[in-house]
PDB file of C-alpha atoms in Angstrom:
ATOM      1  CA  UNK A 921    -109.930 -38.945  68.813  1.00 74.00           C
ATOM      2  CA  UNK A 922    -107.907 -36.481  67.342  1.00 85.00           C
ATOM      3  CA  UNK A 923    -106.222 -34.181  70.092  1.00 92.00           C
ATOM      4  CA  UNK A 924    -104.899 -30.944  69.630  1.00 94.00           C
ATOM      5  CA  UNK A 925    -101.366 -31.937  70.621  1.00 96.00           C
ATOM      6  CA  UNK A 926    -101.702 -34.719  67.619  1.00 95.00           C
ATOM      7  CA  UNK A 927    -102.501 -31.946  65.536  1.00 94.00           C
ATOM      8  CA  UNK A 928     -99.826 -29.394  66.649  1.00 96.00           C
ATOM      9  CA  UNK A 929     -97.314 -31.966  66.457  1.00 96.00           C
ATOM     10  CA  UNK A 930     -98.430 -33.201  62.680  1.00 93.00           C
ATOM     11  CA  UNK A 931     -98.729 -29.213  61.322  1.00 93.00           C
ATOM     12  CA  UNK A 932     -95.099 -28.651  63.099  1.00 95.00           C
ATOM     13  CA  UNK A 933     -93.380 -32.081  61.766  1.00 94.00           C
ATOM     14  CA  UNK A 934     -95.294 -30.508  58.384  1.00 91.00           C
ATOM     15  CA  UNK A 935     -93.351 -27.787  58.414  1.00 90.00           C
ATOM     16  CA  UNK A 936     -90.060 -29.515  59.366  1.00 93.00           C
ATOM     17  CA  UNK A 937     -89.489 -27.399  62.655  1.00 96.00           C
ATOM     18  CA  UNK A 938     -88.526 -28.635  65.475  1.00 97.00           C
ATOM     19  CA  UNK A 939     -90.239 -27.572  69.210  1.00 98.00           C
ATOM     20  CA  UNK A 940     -87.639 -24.821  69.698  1.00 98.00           C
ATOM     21  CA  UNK A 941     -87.750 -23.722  66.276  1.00 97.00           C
ATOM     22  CA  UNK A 942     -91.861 -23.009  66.578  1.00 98.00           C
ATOM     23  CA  UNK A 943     -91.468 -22.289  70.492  1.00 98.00           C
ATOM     24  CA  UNK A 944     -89.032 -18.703  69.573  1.00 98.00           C
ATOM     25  CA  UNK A 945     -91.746 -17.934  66.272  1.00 97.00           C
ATOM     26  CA  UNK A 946     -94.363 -17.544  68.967  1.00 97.00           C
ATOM     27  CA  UNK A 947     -92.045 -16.155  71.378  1.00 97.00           C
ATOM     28  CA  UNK A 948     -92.005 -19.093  73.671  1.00 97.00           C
ATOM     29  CA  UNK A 949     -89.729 -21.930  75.289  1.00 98.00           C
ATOM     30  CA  UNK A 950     -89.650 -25.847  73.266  1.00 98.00           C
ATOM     31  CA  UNK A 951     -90.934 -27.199  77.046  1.00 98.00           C
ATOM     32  CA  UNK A 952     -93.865 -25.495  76.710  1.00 98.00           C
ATOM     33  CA  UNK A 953     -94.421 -26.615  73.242  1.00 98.00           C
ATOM     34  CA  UNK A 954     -93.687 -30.274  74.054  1.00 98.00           C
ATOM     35  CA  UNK A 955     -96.347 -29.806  76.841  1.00 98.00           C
ATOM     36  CA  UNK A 956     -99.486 -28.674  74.351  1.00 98.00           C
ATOM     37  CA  UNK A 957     -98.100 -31.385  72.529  1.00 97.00           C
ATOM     38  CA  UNK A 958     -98.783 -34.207  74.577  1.00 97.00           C
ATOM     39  CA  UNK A 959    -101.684 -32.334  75.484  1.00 96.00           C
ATOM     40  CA  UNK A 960    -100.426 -31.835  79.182  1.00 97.00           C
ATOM     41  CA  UNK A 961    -101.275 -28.425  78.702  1.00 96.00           C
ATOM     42  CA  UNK A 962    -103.533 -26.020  76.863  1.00 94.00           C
ATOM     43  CA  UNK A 963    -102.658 -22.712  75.391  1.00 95.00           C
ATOM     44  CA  UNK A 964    -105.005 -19.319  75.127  1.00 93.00           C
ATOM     45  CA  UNK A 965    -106.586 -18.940  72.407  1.00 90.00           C
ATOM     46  CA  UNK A 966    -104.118 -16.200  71.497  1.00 92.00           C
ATOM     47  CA  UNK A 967    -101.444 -18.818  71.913  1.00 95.00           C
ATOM     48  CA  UNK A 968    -103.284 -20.886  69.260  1.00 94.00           C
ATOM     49  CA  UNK A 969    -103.636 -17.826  66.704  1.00 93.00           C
ATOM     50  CA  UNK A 970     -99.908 -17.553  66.967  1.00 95.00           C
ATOM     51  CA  UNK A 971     -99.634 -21.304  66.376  1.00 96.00           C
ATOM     52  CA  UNK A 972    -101.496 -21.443  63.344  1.00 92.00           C
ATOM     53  CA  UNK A 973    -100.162 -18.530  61.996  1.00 91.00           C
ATOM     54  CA  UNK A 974     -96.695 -19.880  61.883  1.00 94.00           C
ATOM     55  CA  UNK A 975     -97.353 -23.283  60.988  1.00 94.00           C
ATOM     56  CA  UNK A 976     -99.933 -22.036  57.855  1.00 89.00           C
ATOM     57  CA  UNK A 977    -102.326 -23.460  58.812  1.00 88.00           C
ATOM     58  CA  UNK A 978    -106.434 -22.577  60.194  1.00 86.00           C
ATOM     59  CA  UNK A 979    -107.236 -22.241  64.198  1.00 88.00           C
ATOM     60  CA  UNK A 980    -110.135 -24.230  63.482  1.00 86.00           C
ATOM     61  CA  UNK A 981    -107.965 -27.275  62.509  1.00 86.00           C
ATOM     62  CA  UNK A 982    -106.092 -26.665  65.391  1.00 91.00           C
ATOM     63  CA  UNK A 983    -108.312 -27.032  67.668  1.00 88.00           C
ATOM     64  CA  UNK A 984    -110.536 -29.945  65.793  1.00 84.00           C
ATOM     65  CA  UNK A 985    -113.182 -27.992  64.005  1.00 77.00           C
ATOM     66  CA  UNK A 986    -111.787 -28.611  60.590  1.00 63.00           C
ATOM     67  CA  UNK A 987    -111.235 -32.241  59.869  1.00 61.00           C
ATOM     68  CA  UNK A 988    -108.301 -31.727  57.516  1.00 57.00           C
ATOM     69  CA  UNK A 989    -105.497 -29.502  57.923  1.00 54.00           C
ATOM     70  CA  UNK A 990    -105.589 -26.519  55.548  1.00 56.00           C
ATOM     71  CA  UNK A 991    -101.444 -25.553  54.848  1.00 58.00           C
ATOM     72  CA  UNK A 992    -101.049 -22.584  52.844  1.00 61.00           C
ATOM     73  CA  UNK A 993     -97.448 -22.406  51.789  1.00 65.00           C
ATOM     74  CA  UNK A 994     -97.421 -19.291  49.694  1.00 70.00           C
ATOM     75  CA  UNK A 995     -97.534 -16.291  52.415  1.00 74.00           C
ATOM     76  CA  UNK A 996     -98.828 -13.689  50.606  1.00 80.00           C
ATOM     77  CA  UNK A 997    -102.014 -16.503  50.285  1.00 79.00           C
ATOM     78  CA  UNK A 998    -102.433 -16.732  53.508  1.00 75.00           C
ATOM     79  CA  UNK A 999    -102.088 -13.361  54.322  1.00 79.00           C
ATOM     80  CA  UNK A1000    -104.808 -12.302  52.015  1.00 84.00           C
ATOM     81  CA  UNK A1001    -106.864 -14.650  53.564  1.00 80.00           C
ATOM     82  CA  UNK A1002    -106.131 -13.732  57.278  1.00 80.00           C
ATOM     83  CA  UNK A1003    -107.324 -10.163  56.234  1.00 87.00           C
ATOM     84  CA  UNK A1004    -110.319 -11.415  54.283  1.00 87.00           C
ATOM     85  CA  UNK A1005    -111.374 -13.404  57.776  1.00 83.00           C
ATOM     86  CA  UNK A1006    -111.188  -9.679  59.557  1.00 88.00           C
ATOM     87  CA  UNK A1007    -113.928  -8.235  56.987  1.00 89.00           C
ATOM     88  CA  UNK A1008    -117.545  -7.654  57.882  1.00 93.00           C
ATOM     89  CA  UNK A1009    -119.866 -10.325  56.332  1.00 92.00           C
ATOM     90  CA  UNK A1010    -121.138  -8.294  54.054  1.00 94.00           C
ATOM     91  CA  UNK A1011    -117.551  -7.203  52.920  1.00 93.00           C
ATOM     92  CA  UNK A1012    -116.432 -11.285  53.284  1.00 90.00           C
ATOM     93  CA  UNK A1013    -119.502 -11.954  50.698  1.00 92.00           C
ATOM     94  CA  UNK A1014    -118.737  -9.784  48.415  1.00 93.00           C
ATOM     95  CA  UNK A1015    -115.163 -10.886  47.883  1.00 91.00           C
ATOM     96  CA  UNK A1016    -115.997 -14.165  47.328  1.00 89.00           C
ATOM     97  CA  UNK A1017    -118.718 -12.940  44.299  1.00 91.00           C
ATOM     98  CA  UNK A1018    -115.730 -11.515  42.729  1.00 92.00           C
ATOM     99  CA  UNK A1019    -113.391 -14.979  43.528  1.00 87.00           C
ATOM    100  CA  UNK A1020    -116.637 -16.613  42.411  1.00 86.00           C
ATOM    101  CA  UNK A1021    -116.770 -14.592  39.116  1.00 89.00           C
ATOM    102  CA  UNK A1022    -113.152 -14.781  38.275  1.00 86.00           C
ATOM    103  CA  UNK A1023    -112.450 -18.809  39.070  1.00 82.00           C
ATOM    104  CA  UNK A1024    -115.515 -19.264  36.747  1.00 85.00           C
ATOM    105  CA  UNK A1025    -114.278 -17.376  34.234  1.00 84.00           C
ATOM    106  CA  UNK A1026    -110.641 -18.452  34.465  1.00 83.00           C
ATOM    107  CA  UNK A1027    -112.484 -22.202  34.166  1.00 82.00           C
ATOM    108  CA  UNK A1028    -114.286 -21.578  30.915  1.00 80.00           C
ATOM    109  CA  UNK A1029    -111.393 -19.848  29.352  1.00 81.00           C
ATOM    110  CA  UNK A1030    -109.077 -22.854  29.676  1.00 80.00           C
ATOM    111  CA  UNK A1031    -112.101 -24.900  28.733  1.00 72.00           C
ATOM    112  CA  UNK A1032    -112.574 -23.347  25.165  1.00 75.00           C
ATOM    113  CA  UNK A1033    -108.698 -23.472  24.437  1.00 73.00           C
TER     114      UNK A1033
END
């Protein structure tokens, strides 16, 4: 089984950070990191927002929902998407009509070139 320390340390080591390095991006000390780590202890969920923010990648692969990890390395990406994930359903579904629409589009174009 995949732990949530295994998966800190991987989306970290992904990043090339070290424990300090992550542990002052989330306002924090490297012994504490090193801890979650080797799953000695467990941060909030709070704590684990933070984490995934920094390292780019999903809480829900943090904390084993999502089997892969899901890096975003452009910002402005993932920041886009962090504020899409704060949108009513309704708003959430519309937004990805319009993705929908677009990618589609963008798909046939380069299809008929």
């Amino acid at each position: 089984m995949v732990t949530f320390g295994k998966r800190l340390r991987e989306a970290r080591d992904s990043k090339g950070l070290s424990q300090q390095d992550l542990a002052k991006l989330i306002g924090s000390v490297h012994t504490v990191i090193g801890r979650y780590e080797r799953d000695e202890m467990k941060p909030s969920i709070d704590v684990v927002k933070k984490l995934a923010d920094e390292l780019g990648t999903t809480v829900g692969y943090l904390i084993g929902e999502a089997k892969e990890a899901q890096f975003l390395k452009d910002p402005t990406m993932l920041k886009r998407f962090q504020e899409i994930d704060e949108l009513t359903e309704k708003d959430k579904e519309c937004v990805f009509s319009l993705l929908d629409a677009y990618l589609a589009k963008s798909k046939l174009q380069a299809f008929l070139k």
